[in-house]
Each structure stands twice: as structure tokens, then as C-alpha cells.
Amino acid sequence: IKHMDAGGTFMQQALVLRTLRLLRLLRAMRLLPMFRVVWRLVYGLLTSAPTMLSTMALLVLILYMFACLGLELITKNDDIRAVPELGELVDANFSNLYGTMISLMQFVTLDSINVIYGPLVRRYPLLLFYFMPILLVVSISLMNMVTAVLVEGALLHASHDRDARKQKILRKIKRDAPIYKALFRQLDKDKNEGISLSELQQLDVKEFPPPLKRAVQNFKFESMVELFEMLDGDASGTITEDEFVDGMLNLSLTDL
């Protein structure tokens, strides 16, 4: 038995480690464009756990309060129990504290609640002042507030993602800009601070930096003429250093 307990403990630890590794893998995969939506969904589920726990605690407290009130107004009301059909309804849904809370749980999801409050309020309209607050507080206000908190958290996370992406782009620009400036000076054979089409055609794709090489392959330029026309923003027939660096950076940033 001790051996089985030890084996079970080891398996539990192994499962925990595997789960942590999976979460780390998902965190790394968020950098890939195709997995960004998946990461947002997973991250949203993970970060919504505290909100869900707080909601559950608040919901239990509210249901407990209304259940205690229901016991006084409905369960202990002899006039209601004197009516046969209402007596059966009370025994089925308001017999004790736990049963009353379970019945009121249907108001959270609006699950066939008319069967619970309909016969009661038709015979005793004043009970509307008991059931209406439950509908307003639990079914409408609380659920809408929870949705608002989740949406606010999602927007905050999206803002953090945008800031992180912006920082990543800035780091990439700071790292790659000197490379493209050196490449420009290499192509500017006549040192006139401009690159002509003939000079650009001397550039071999194999000499491109890896990020730019992937970007060029993704765009699938048919020739250097097409690349030249894209880099020559003012259509002057000559690519300046700013046009060259900016164009190359834009191409290399397409995979971010």
C-alpha cells in the first residue's frame, strides 16, 4: 500500500510538471502569429480564475442571504403551506436552507425559474418584492459586472501585449538598422548617397540578413525591379539611405 501511495504521489508530481511545461510552451508559442489567438484564450482563462473565485464567493453569500430570507417568508408561512399545490412547491424547493439555495441557483442561469416563482406570486403578489431583487441582483447586475470585469482584464492584457510588441519592434529596429545602413553603403558604389536600379540588381538574395530574407521570400518578389519600385517611395529613380533603411525594416517587421 505504501508503494502504491508513493507511486501515486510520483505520478501526481509528474502530471504537475507536465502541466507547467505545457504552460511554458504555450507562453513561448504566443510569439508565433498563428498561435497569438490561442495564447490570448489560454491566458484569459488563467487570469480569469481569481475573478471566477471571487464571483463564486459573492454568489454563495448572496444566495445564502436570500435563502435565509426565503425560509422566513415562504417556508415558515403557514398560509402558503395550506394551499396543496403551493405546499408541494415549498417542500420541493424551499424545504431547508440548502434546498432553497439550490433552487435560487436557477435564478443565476434563468433556468425554468417561472416554475418556482410563478405559482407563488400569482397567489401572493407581495412575494414579487422577494423574487424581483433576486432577478435584478443575481441574474442581471452580478453577471453583467462579472462580464465587465473580464472584458476589462482582456483589454488590459491586450494593451500589455501591444506594449510588449512595440518594445520588441523597437529592439529589432535598433538591432537591424545598422545592418541595413552598412548594406546601403555596400551597394552605393559611386558614393552619391543613392542606390540606382543597376546597383540594387547586383545584390544577391543570399546576402540578405535572415529576417529580411524570410520577408522577401514571403512577399515573393519576381525581380529586383519590383523590390526597387517598392523601396523608391518618391519614384525618383534613386533610393536614398532613409528610404532603403525604412523599406528594409518594414519588410523585416512583417513577421512580427
mmCIF file of N, CA, C and O in Angstrom, residues 184 187-188 192-203 205 208 212 216 219-241 243-245 247-248 251:
data_model
loop_
_atom_site.group_PDB
_atom_site.id
_atom_site.type_symbol
_atom_site.label_atom_id
_atom_site.label_comp_id
_atom_site.label_asym_id
_atom_site.label_seq_id
_atom_site.Cartn_x
_atom_site.Cartn_y
_atom_site.Cartn_z
ATOM 1 N N PHE A 184 23.478 49.409 -47.301
ATOM 2 C CA PHE A 184 23.287 50.527 -48.232
ATOM 3 C C PHE A 184 24.640 51.068 -48.698
ATOM 4 O O PHE A 184 24.847 51.311 -49.898
ATOM 5 N N LEU A 187 26.194 48.846 -51.251
ATOM 6 C CA LEU A 187 25.602 48.910 -52.581
ATOM 7 C C LEU A 187 25.879 50.241 -53.286
ATOM 8 O O LEU A 187 25.876 50.305 -54.519
ATOM 9 N N ASP A 188 26.087 51.294 -52.498
ATOM 10 C CA ASP A 188 26.325 52.621 -53.080
ATOM 11 C C ASP A 188 27.769 52.697 -53.581
ATOM 12 O O ASP A 188 28.660 53.276 -52.941
ATOM 13 N N ASN A 192 27.235 58.351 -54.065
ATOM 14 C CA ASN A 192 26.403 59.531 -54.302
ATOM 15 C C ASN A 192 25.189 59.579 -53.379
ATOM 16 O O ASN A 192 24.233 60.307 -53.635
ATOM 17 N N GLU A 193 25.246 58.790 -52.314
ATOM 18 C CA GLU A 193 24.182 58.728 -51.318
ATOM 19 C C GLU A 193 22.848 58.315 -51.920
ATOM 20 O O GLU A 193 21.785 58.765 -51.497
ATOM 21 N N GLY A 194 22.917 57.451 -52.901
ATOM 22 C CA GLY A 194 21.710 56.923 -53.531
ATOM 23 C C GLY A 194 22.013 55.612 -54.230
ATOM 24 O O GLY A 194 23.151 55.376 -54.671
ATOM 25 N N ILE A 195 21.021 54.734 -54.315
ATOM 26 C CA ILE A 195 21.178 53.440 -54.975
ATOM 27 C C ILE A 195 20.312 53.434 -56.216
ATOM 28 O O ILE A 195 19.107 53.724 -56.160
ATOM 29 N N SER A 196 20.915 53.125 -57.339
ATOM 30 C CA SER A 196 20.175 53.010 -58.589
ATOM 31 C C SER A 196 19.716 51.575 -58.785
ATOM 32 O O SER A 196 20.093 50.668 -58.027
ATOM 33 N N LEU A 197 18.904 51.358 -59.787
ATOM 34 C CA LEU A 197 18.396 50.013 -60.065
ATOM 35 C C LEU A 197 19.537 49.060 -60.410
ATOM 36 O O LEU A 197 19.551 47.901 -59.971
ATOM 37 N N SER A 198 20.501 49.549 -61.184
ATOM 38 C CA SER A 198 21.615 48.682 -61.567
ATOM 39 C C SER A 198 22.439 48.272 -60.344
ATOM 40 O O SER A 198 22.912 47.131 -60.258
ATOM 41 N N GLU A 199 22.575 49.171 -59.388
ATOM 42 C CA GLU A 199 23.324 48.841 -58.176
ATOM 43 C C GLU A 199 22.551 47.844 -57.313
ATOM 44 O O GLU A 199 23.144 46.936 -56.723
ATOM 45 N N LEU A 200 21.244 48.015 -57.242
ATOM 46 C CA LEU A 200 20.439 47.079 -56.440
ATOM 47 C C LEU A 200 20.423 45.694 -57.071
ATOM 48 O O LEU A 200 20.396 44.682 -56.358
ATOM 49 N N GLN A 201 20.467 45.620 -58.390
ATOM 50 C CA GLN A 201 20.447 44.334 -59.067
ATOM 51 C C GLN A 201 21.707 43.530 -58.808
ATOM 52 O O GLN A 201 21.718 42.310 -59.022
ATOM 53 N N GLN A 202 22.755 44.191 -58.339
ATOM 54 C CA GLN A 202 23.992 43.470 -58.006
ATOM 55 C C GLN A 202 23.889 42.746 -56.654
ATOM 56 O O GLN A 202 24.757 41.943 -56.319
ATOM 57 N N LEU A 203 22.831 43.057 -55.924
ATOM 58 C CA LEU A 203 22.653 42.442 -54.605
ATOM 59 C C LEU A 203 22.075 41.051 -54.765
ATOM 60 O O LEU A 203 21.056 40.840 -55.430
ATOM 61 N N VAL A 205 20.259 37.746 -53.199
ATOM 62 C CA VAL A 205 19.326 37.450 -52.107
ATOM 63 C C VAL A 205 20.018 36.684 -50.986
ATOM 64 O O VAL A 205 19.675 36.817 -49.809
ATOM 65 N N PHE A 208 21.210 38.725 -48.052
ATOM 66 C CA PHE A 208 20.260 39.396 -47.162
ATOM 67 C C PHE A 208 20.404 38.858 -45.746
ATOM 68 O O PHE A 208 20.677 37.676 -45.544
ATOM 69 N N LEU A 212 15.290 39.628 -43.174
ATOM 70 C CA LEU A 212 14.923 40.211 -44.454
ATOM 71 C C LEU A 212 14.748 39.121 -45.511
ATOM 72 O O LEU A 212 13.870 39.216 -46.375
ATOM 73 N N VAL A 216 11.416 38.720 -47.735
ATOM 74 C CA VAL A 216 11.452 38.756 -49.196
ATOM 75 C C VAL A 216 10.836 37.482 -49.764
ATOM 76 O O VAL A 216 10.091 37.508 -50.762
ATOM 77 N N PHE A 219 7.070 37.767 -49.497
ATOM 78 C CA PHE A 219 6.487 38.653 -50.485
ATOM 79 C C PHE A 219 6.636 38.103 -51.902
ATOM 80 O O PHE A 219 5.891 38.494 -52.798
ATOM 81 N N LYS A 220 7.603 37.217 -52.105
ATOM 82 C CA LYS A 220 7.805 36.556 -53.396
ATOM 83 C C LYS A 220 7.989 37.585 -54.524
ATOM 84 O O LYS A 220 7.223 37.638 -55.492
ATOM 85 N N PHE A 221 9.024 38.444 -54.371
ATOM 86 C CA PHE A 221 9.336 39.403 -55.425
ATOM 87 C C PHE A 221 9.810 38.651 -56.664
ATOM 88 O O PHE A 221 10.675 37.775 -56.593
ATOM 89 N N GLU A 222 9.241 39.024 -57.794
ATOM 90 C CA GLU A 222 9.613 38.346 -59.032
ATOM 91 C C GLU A 222 10.985 38.796 -59.524
ATOM 92 O O GLU A 222 11.679 38.049 -60.211
ATOM 93 N N SER A 223 11.370 40.017 -59.198
ATOM 94 C CA SER A 223 12.668 40.531 -59.644
ATOM 95 C C SER A 223 13.092 41.671 -58.733
ATOM 96 O O SER A 223 12.315 42.162 -57.903
ATOM 97 N N MET A 224 14.347 42.099 -58.909
ATOM 98 C CA MET A 224 14.842 43.233 -58.155
ATOM 99 C C MET A 224 14.149 44.526 -58.568
ATOM 100 O O MET A 224 14.114 45.490 -57.795
ATOM 101 N N VAL A 225 13.584 44.550 -59.763
ATOM 102 C CA VAL A 225 12.864 45.738 -60.217
ATOM 103 C C VAL A 225 11.656 45.992 -59.315
ATOM 104 O O VAL A 225 11.384 47.133 -58.928
ATOM 105 N N GLU A 226 10.957 44.936 -58.978
ATOM 106 C CA GLU A 226 9.790 45.072 -58.101
ATOM 107 C C GLU A 226 10.210 45.541 -56.712
ATOM 108 O O GLU A 226 9.545 46.389 -56.100
ATOM 109 N N LEU A 227 11.324 44.997 -56.215
ATOM 110 C CA LEU A 227 11.828 45.435 -54.910
ATOM 111 C C LEU A 227 12.270 46.891 -54.962
ATOM 112 O O LEU A 227 12.025 47.669 -54.033
ATOM 113 N N PHE A 228 12.911 47.272 -56.074
ATOM 114 C CA PHE A 228 13.370 48.659 -56.232
ATOM 115 C C PHE A 228 12.190 49.622 -56.238
ATOM 116 O O PHE A 228 12.228 50.677 -55.597
ATOM 117 N N GLU A 229 11.127 49.269 -56.958
ATOM 118 C CA GLU A 229 9.954 50.142 -57.029
ATOM 119 C C GLU A 229 9.297 50.292 -55.662
ATOM 120 O O GLU A 229 8.757 51.352 -55.336
ATOM 121 N N MET A 230 9.360 49.242 -54.857
ATOM 122 C CA MET A 230 8.760 49.328 -53.532
ATOM 123 C C MET A 230 9.600 50.212 -52.606
ATOM 124 O O MET A 230 9.065 50.979 -51.809
ATOM 125 N N LEU A 231 10.913 50.123 -52.722
ATOM 126 C CA LEU A 231 11.790 50.919 -51.859
ATOM 127 C C LEU A 231 11.862 52.375 -52.295
ATOM 128 O O LEU A 231 12.057 53.260 -51.457
ATOM 129 N N ASP A 232 11.700 52.632 -53.586
ATOM 130 C CA ASP A 232 11.777 54.000 -54.109
ATOM 131 C C ASP A 232 10.433 54.689 -53.870
ATOM 132 O O ASP A 232 9.585 54.786 -54.765
ATOM 133 N N GLY A 233 10.274 55.216 -52.641
ATOM 134 C CA GLY A 233 8.978 55.766 -52.246
ATOM 135 C C GLY A 233 8.565 56.990 -53.048
ATOM 136 O O GLY A 233 7.393 57.169 -53.359
ATOM 137 N N ASP A 234 9.512 57.865 -53.418
ATOM 138 C CA ASP A 234 9.163 59.086 -54.154
ATOM 139 C C ASP A 234 9.269 58.919 -55.663
ATOM 140 O O ASP A 234 9.109 59.894 -56.405
ATOM 141 N N ALA A 235 9.533 57.676 -56.122
ATOM 142 C CA ALA A 235 9.618 57.377 -57.562
ATOM 143 C C ALA A 235 10.611 58.291 -58.273
ATOM 144 O O ALA A 235 10.397 58.717 -59.409
ATOM 145 N N SER A 236 11.731 58.576 -57.597
ATOM 146 C CA SER A 236 12.740 59.462 -58.191
ATOM 147 C C SER A 236 13.751 58.700 -59.032
ATOM 148 O O SER A 236 14.584 59.310 -59.695
ATOM 149 N N GLY A 237 13.704 57.375 -58.970
ATOM 150 C CA GLY A 237 14.676 56.575 -59.716
ATOM 151 C C GLY A 237 15.919 56.271 -58.914
ATOM 152 O O GLY A 237 16.804 55.559 -59.390
ATOM 153 N N THR A 238 15.997 56.808 -57.698
ATOM 154 C CA THR A 238 17.133 56.579 -56.810
ATOM 155 C C THR A 238 16.628 56.345 -55.396
ATOM 156 O O THR A 238 15.744 57.072 -54.917
ATOM 157 N N ILE A 239 17.185 55.348 -54.728
ATOM 158 C CA ILE A 239 16.784 55.038 -53.363
ATOM 159 C C ILE A 239 17.757 55.703 -52.409
ATOM 160 O O ILE A 239 18.973 55.442 -52.456
ATOM 161 N N THR A 240 17.245 56.572 -51.570
ATOM 162 C CA THR A 240 18.097 57.218 -50.571
ATOM 163 C C THR A 240 18.323 56.266 -49.391
ATOM 164 O O THR A 240 17.684 55.210 -49.286
ATOM 165 N N GLU A 241 19.231 56.659 -48.522
ATOM 166 C CA GLU A 241 19.538 55.804 -47.364
ATOM 167 C C GLU A 241 18.315 55.644 -46.453
ATOM 168 O O GLU A 241 18.026 54.543 -45.997
ATOM 169 N N GLU A 243 15.136 55.876 -47.307
ATOM 170 C CA GLU A 243 14.153 55.021 -47.987
ATOM 171 C C GLU A 243 14.578 53.561 -47.919
ATOM 172 O O GLU A 243 13.745 52.671 -47.692
ATOM 173 N N PHE A 244 15.860 53.307 -48.099
ATOM 174 C CA PHE A 244 16.354 51.935 -48.085
ATOM 175 C C PHE A 244 16.210 51.313 -46.705
ATOM 176 O O PHE A 244 15.676 50.213 -46.553
ATOM 177 N N VAL A 245 16.657 52.034 -45.687
ATOM 178 C CA VAL A 245 16.591 51.504 -44.322
ATOM 179 C C VAL A 245 15.145 51.314 -43.879
ATOM 180 O O VAL A 245 14.780 50.264 -43.323
ATOM 181 N N GLY A 247 12.442 50.962 -45.740
ATOM 182 C CA GLY A 247 11.799 49.890 -46.508
ATOM 183 C C GLY A 247 12.244 48.516 -46.058
ATOM 184 O O GLY A 247 11.422 47.595 -45.920
ATOM 185 N N MET A 248 13.545 48.365 -45.823
ATOM 186 C CA MET A 248 14.054 47.069 -45.373
ATOM 187 C C MET A 248 13.520 46.725 -43.977
ATOM 188 O O MET A 248 13.183 45.567 -43.699
ATOM 189 N N LEU A 251 9.969 45.556 -44.287
ATOM 190 C CA LEU A 251 9.909 44.191 -44.805
ATOM 191 C C LEU A 251 10.250 43.171 -43.701
ATOM 192 O O LEU A 251 9.579 42.166 -43.551
#
